[in-house]
């Protein structure tokens, strides 16, 4: 199976090519507020390096959220443009699940924290069961003070973004993890049948919470 994968949910902008469970090509860098400019350039570079053609793809995967309001819109819009022009299926991939999946199988509950804005984070818990990663909570939108008060050092916890706040805890068990189009593509291939969008024209990012402009 051949999958083109797009990750723009955070300040990381990336695009990758997955073929039969292997990442054949990957172009991604940290580019805050430059996704709209960089993503087409990264796509051209990936095509040049791998030689993959859109007509050969089985699907295009995109990090669907939660995450950056603007980043998610840019990624999904670009995904739709490529997919609709060649009749390619779209596979929306939950951003937090991809982050956890990247760490591989871990015993017990796993918590992921993804910085949203100011002192706000997205939080969700997962567990590996019967070789499958399953969420065991809904996605919460929490302020840092609440996260800090309820932090459990016994639970494996990973984060991305909000380093000044996270580092203030001074807890070595809290480890950083980075989003990647690599894992968006791998998860999309693994869950292709279950996750393929049956109505891609109405597909929207999973923002989770409204963004208030003050």
mmCIF file of C-alpha atoms in Angstrom:
data_model
loop_
_atom_site.group_PDB
_atom_site.id
_atom_site.type_symbol
_atom_site.label_atom_id
_atom_site.label_comp_id
_atom_site.label_asym_id
_atom_site.label_seq_id
_atom_site.Cartn_x
_atom_site.Cartn_y
_atom_site.Cartn_z
ATOM 1 C CA UNK A 1 0.000 0.000 0.000
ATOM 2 C CA UNK A 2 1.246 3.476 -0.893
ATOM 3 C CA UNK A 3 0.327 6.423 1.335
ATOM 4 C CA UNK A 4 1.220 10.111 1.165
ATOM 5 C CA UNK A 5 1.129 11.574 4.691
ATOM 6 C CA UNK A 6 0.790 15.194 5.821
ATOM 7 C CA UNK A 7 1.492 16.574 9.307
ATOM 8 C CA UNK A 8 0.753 20.245 10.041
ATOM 9 C CA UNK A 9 -1.063 20.085 13.388
ATOM 10 C CA UNK A 10 1.758 21.861 15.234
ATOM 11 C CA UNK A 11 4.748 24.030 14.352
ATOM 12 C CA UNK A 12 6.203 20.924 12.687
ATOM 13 C CA UNK A 13 5.428 20.895 8.972
ATOM 14 C CA UNK A 14 6.034 17.616 7.201
ATOM 15 C CA UNK A 15 5.101 15.317 4.357
ATOM 16 C CA UNK A 16 6.107 11.699 3.903
ATOM 17 C CA UNK A 17 5.723 8.722 1.607
ATOM 18 C CA UNK A 18 4.895 5.347 3.164
ATOM 19 C CA UNK A 19 5.023 2.138 1.146
ATOM 20 C CA UNK A 20 4.085 -1.241 2.645
ATOM 21 C CA UNK A 21 4.815 -0.177 6.211
ATOM 22 C CA UNK A 22 8.095 1.614 5.518
ATOM 23 C CA UNK A 23 8.817 5.323 5.336
ATOM 24 C CA UNK A 24 10.476 5.757 1.939
ATOM 25 C CA UNK A 25 10.778 9.535 2.035
ATOM 26 C CA UNK A 26 10.225 12.290 4.575
ATOM 27 C CA UNK A 27 10.582 16.071 4.435
ATOM 28 C CA UNK A 28 9.755 17.948 7.630
ATOM 29 C CA UNK A 29 11.105 20.792 9.731
ATOM 30 C CA UNK A 30 9.998 23.129 12.480
ATOM 31 C CA UNK A 31 8.450 26.077 10.629
ATOM 32 C CA UNK A 32 6.182 28.164 12.873
ATOM 33 C CA UNK A 33 3.564 30.094 10.874
ATOM 34 C CA UNK A 34 5.018 29.055 7.513
ATOM 35 C CA UNK A 35 3.079 25.888 6.680
ATOM 36 C CA UNK A 36 1.171 27.387 3.746
ATOM 37 C CA UNK A 37 4.444 28.450 2.154
ATOM 38 C CA UNK A 38 6.528 25.381 2.993
ATOM 39 C CA UNK A 39 4.133 22.477 2.416
ATOM 40 C CA UNK A 40 4.005 22.765 -1.415
ATOM 41 C CA UNK A 41 7.801 23.062 -1.488
ATOM 42 C CA UNK A 42 8.175 19.990 0.715
ATOM 43 C CA UNK A 43 5.781 18.080 -1.539
ATOM 44 C CA UNK A 44 7.826 18.943 -4.629
ATOM 45 C CA UNK A 45 11.019 17.881 -2.862
ATOM 46 C CA UNK A 46 9.471 14.579 -1.743
ATOM 47 C CA UNK A 47 8.261 13.796 -5.266
ATOM 48 C CA UNK A 48 11.694 14.589 -6.648
ATOM 49 C CA UNK A 49 13.476 12.408 -4.083
ATOM 50 C CA UNK A 50 11.148 9.387 -4.187
ATOM 51 C CA UNK A 51 9.717 9.473 -7.696
ATOM 52 C CA UNK A 52 6.248 8.636 -6.362
ATOM 53 C CA UNK A 53 3.309 9.688 -8.540
ATOM 54 C CA UNK A 54 -0.124 10.684 -7.286
ATOM 55 C CA UNK A 55 -1.815 8.196 -9.611
ATOM 56 C CA UNK A 56 0.006 5.358 -7.835
ATOM 57 C CA UNK A 57 -1.200 6.284 -4.332
ATOM 58 C CA UNK A 58 -3.787 4.265 -2.428
ATOM 59 C CA UNK A 59 -4.556 7.178 -0.136
ATOM 60 C CA UNK A 60 -3.488 10.503 1.347
ATOM 61 C CA UNK A 61 -3.319 10.678 5.135
ATOM 62 C CA UNK A 62 -3.564 13.896 7.095
ATOM 63 C CA UNK A 63 -3.156 14.753 10.761
ATOM 64 C CA UNK A 64 -6.737 15.772 11.581
ATOM 65 C CA UNK A 65 -6.324 17.240 15.061
ATOM 66 C CA UNK A 66 -6.437 18.489 17.632
ATOM 67 C CA UNK A 67 -3.713 21.053 17.160
ATOM 68 C CA UNK A 68 -3.055 24.439 15.630
ATOM 69 C CA UNK A 69 -6.222 25.947 14.146
ATOM 70 C CA UNK A 70 -4.371 27.387 11.153
ATOM 71 C CA UNK A 71 -2.012 24.445 10.721
ATOM 72 C CA UNK A 72 -4.843 21.912 10.622
ATOM 73 C CA UNK A 73 -6.752 23.933 8.023
ATOM 74 C CA UNK A 74 -3.679 24.276 5.811
ATOM 75 C CA UNK A 75 -2.852 20.573 5.972
ATOM 76 C CA UNK A 76 -6.378 19.391 5.235
ATOM 77 C CA UNK A 77 -6.886 21.927 2.433
ATOM 78 C CA UNK A 78 -3.670 20.834 0.744
ATOM 79 C CA UNK A 79 -4.612 17.182 1.228
ATOM 80 C CA UNK A 80 -8.020 17.760 -0.372
ATOM 81 C CA UNK A 81 -6.472 19.579 -3.316
ATOM 82 C CA UNK A 82 -4.202 16.637 -4.109
ATOM 83 C CA UNK A 83 -6.838 13.994 -3.402
ATOM 84 C CA UNK A 84 -9.727 15.536 -5.323
ATOM 85 C CA UNK A 85 -7.605 16.233 -8.390
ATOM 86 C CA UNK A 86 -6.796 12.522 -8.763
ATOM 87 C CA UNK A 87 -9.724 10.797 -7.035
ATOM 88 C CA UNK A 88 -7.574 9.549 -4.148
ATOM 89 C CA UNK A 89 -9.135 8.508 -0.801
ATOM 90 C CA UNK A 90 -8.395 10.620 2.296
ATOM 91 C CA UNK A 91 -7.510 9.034 5.637
ATOM 92 C CA UNK A 92 -7.873 11.428 8.602
ATOM 93 C CA UNK A 93 -5.519 10.398 11.414
ATOM 94 C CA UNK A 94 -6.010 11.496 15.056
ATOM 95 C CA UNK A 95 -3.009 13.639 15.966
ATOM 96 C CA UNK A 96 -2.682 12.516 19.589
ATOM 97 C CA UNK A 97 -2.958 8.837 18.706
ATOM 98 C CA UNK A 98 -0.150 9.209 16.174
ATOM 99 C CA UNK A 99 2.059 10.812 18.828
ATOM 100 C CA UNK A 100 1.526 7.917 21.229
ATOM 101 C CA UNK A 101 1.879 5.288 18.506
ATOM 102 C CA UNK A 102 5.326 6.652 17.673
ATOM 103 C CA UNK A 103 6.644 5.505 21.071
ATOM 104 C CA UNK A 104 5.763 1.870 20.437
ATOM 105 C CA UNK A 105 4.198 -0.559 22.896
ATOM 106 C CA UNK A 106 4.396 0.553 26.538
ATOM 107 C CA UNK A 107 2.930 -1.202 29.570
ATOM 108 C CA UNK A 108 0.119 0.574 31.374
ATOM 109 C CA UNK A 109 -1.716 3.789 30.628
ATOM 110 C CA UNK A 110 -0.015 6.439 28.502
ATOM 111 C CA UNK A 111 -0.835 10.137 28.637
ATOM 112 C CA UNK A 112 -0.126 12.630 25.883
ATOM 113 C CA UNK A 113 -0.072 16.409 26.337
ATOM 114 C CA UNK A 114 -0.112 18.670 23.290
ATOM 115 C CA UNK A 115 0.273 22.405 23.799
ATOM 116 C CA UNK A 116 -2.554 24.436 22.300
ATOM 117 C CA UNK A 117 -1.987 28.095 23.191
ATOM 118 C CA UNK A 118 -0.966 30.174 26.196
ATOM 119 C CA UNK A 119 -1.304 27.783 29.187
ATOM 120 C CA UNK A 120 -3.794 25.450 27.514
ATOM 121 C CA UNK A 121 -3.087 21.840 26.529
ATOM 122 C CA UNK A 122 -4.912 18.972 24.872
ATOM 123 C CA UNK A 123 -4.729 15.791 26.958
ATOM 124 C CA UNK A 124 -5.716 12.181 26.255
ATOM 125 C CA UNK A 125 -4.932 8.762 27.741
ATOM 126 C CA UNK A 126 -4.225 5.550 25.823
ATOM 127 C CA UNK A 127 -3.395 1.917 26.525
ATOM 128 C CA UNK A 128 -2.064 -0.983 24.474
ATOM 129 C CA UNK A 129 -4.467 -3.932 24.522
ATOM 130 C CA UNK A 130 -4.222 -7.076 22.389
ATOM 131 C CA UNK A 131 -1.521 -5.435 20.268
ATOM 132 C CA UNK A 132 -3.825 -2.496 19.535
ATOM 133 C CA UNK A 133 -3.511 1.087 20.774
ATOM 134 C CA UNK A 134 -6.805 2.224 22.293
ATOM 135 C CA UNK A 135 -7.868 5.525 23.803
ATOM 136 C CA UNK A 136 -9.248 5.218 27.334
ATOM 137 C CA UNK A 137 -10.391 8.811 27.700
ATOM 138 C CA UNK A 138 -11.882 11.581 25.646
ATOM 139 C CA UNK A 139 -9.680 14.491 24.617
ATOM 140 C CA UNK A 140 -9.640 17.089 27.393
ATOM 141 C CA UNK A 141 -8.747 20.751 27.031
ATOM 142 C CA UNK A 142 -7.026 21.720 30.275
ATOM 143 C CA UNK A 143 -5.154 24.624 31.773
ATOM 144 C CA UNK A 144 -1.609 23.975 32.955
ATOM 145 C CA UNK A 145 -2.427 24.515 36.640
ATOM 146 C CA UNK A 146 -4.953 21.658 36.531
ATOM 147 C CA UNK A 147 -2.526 19.368 34.711
ATOM 148 C CA UNK A 148 0.209 20.182 37.206
ATOM 149 C CA UNK A 149 -1.996 19.485 40.224
ATOM 150 C CA UNK A 150 -3.084 16.095 38.876
ATOM 151 C CA UNK A 151 0.244 14.955 37.433
ATOM 152 C CA UNK A 152 0.956 11.283 38.135
ATOM 153 C CA UNK A 153 4.648 10.358 38.063
ATOM 154 C CA UNK A 154 3.707 6.667 37.884
ATOM 155 C CA UNK A 155 2.028 7.101 34.496
ATOM 156 C CA UNK A 156 4.038 7.309 31.269
ATOM 157 C CA UNK A 157 3.496 10.862 30.025
ATOM 158 C CA UNK A 158 4.742 12.531 26.849
ATOM 159 C CA UNK A 159 4.373 16.090 25.633
ATOM 160 C CA UNK A 160 4.967 18.398 22.716
ATOM 161 C CA UNK A 161 5.069 22.180 22.997
ATOM 162 C CA UNK A 162 4.790 24.450 26.015
ATOM 163 C CA UNK A 163 8.331 23.652 27.161
ATOM 164 C CA UNK A 164 8.665 26.566 29.626
ATOM 165 C CA UNK A 165 5.602 25.338 31.509
ATOM 166 C CA UNK A 166 6.456 21.648 31.314
ATOM 167 C CA UNK A 167 10.078 22.159 32.328
ATOM 168 C CA UNK A 168 8.960 24.067 35.415
ATOM 169 C CA UNK A 169 7.761 20.742 36.852
ATOM 170 C CA UNK A 170 11.315 19.386 36.731
ATOM 171 C CA UNK A 171 10.050 15.817 36.368
ATOM 172 C CA UNK A 172 12.362 13.558 34.317
ATOM 173 C CA UNK A 173 9.515 11.082 33.696
ATOM 174 C CA UNK A 174 7.780 13.699 31.524
ATOM 175 C CA UNK A 175 9.368 13.177 28.108
ATOM 176 C CA UNK A 176 9.155 15.192 24.904
ATOM 177 C CA UNK A 177 7.834 13.622 21.710
ATOM 178 C CA UNK A 178 7.689 15.136 18.235
ATOM 179 C CA UNK A 179 4.893 14.889 15.650
ATOM 180 C CA UNK A 180 5.882 13.372 12.307
ATOM 181 C CA UNK A 181 4.260 12.623 8.970
ATOM 182 C CA UNK A 182 6.050 9.276 9.242
ATOM 183 C CA UNK A 183 3.652 8.036 11.937
ATOM 184 C CA UNK A 184 0.624 9.655 10.335
ATOM 185 C CA UNK A 185 1.300 7.499 7.278
ATOM 186 C CA UNK A 186 2.017 4.302 9.208
ATOM 187 C CA UNK A 187 -1.192 4.628 11.241
ATOM 188 C CA UNK A 188 -3.219 5.453 8.127
ATOM 189 C CA UNK A 189 -1.977 2.314 6.413
ATOM 190 C CA UNK A 190 -2.652 0.208 9.505
ATOM 191 C CA UNK A 191 -6.221 1.514 9.870
ATOM 192 C CA UNK A 192 -6.958 2.219 6.214
ATOM 193 C CA UNK A 193 -10.305 0.421 5.987
ATOM 194 C CA UNK A 194 -11.660 1.740 9.300
ATOM 195 C CA UNK A 195 -10.512 5.350 8.952
ATOM 196 C CA UNK A 196 -10.966 6.145 5.262
ATOM 197 C CA UNK A 197 -13.296 9.133 4.903
ATOM 198 C CA UNK A 198 -16.635 8.253 3.312
ATOM 199 C CA UNK A 199 -17.460 11.933 2.763
ATOM 200 C CA UNK A 200 -14.167 13.766 2.164
ATOM 201 C CA UNK A 201 -15.857 16.897 0.803
ATOM 202 C CA UNK A 202 -17.368 17.566 4.238
ATOM 203 C CA UNK A 203 -14.287 16.539 6.203
ATOM 204 C CA UNK A 204 -13.130 19.218 8.670
ATOM 205 C CA UNK A 205 -10.296 19.323 11.229
ATOM 206 C CA UNK A 206 -10.935 18.035 14.724
ATOM 207 C CA UNK A 207 -10.409 21.342 16.500
ATOM 208 C CA UNK A 208 -11.894 20.034 19.800
ATOM 209 C CA UNK A 209 -12.274 23.516 21.286
ATOM 210 C CA UNK A 210 -12.994 26.989 19.898
ATOM 211 C CA UNK A 211 -10.130 29.443 19.628
ATOM 212 C CA UNK A 212 -10.989 32.736 21.231
ATOM 213 C CA UNK A 213 -9.326 35.858 19.880
ATOM 214 C CA UNK A 214 -8.808 38.460 22.577
#
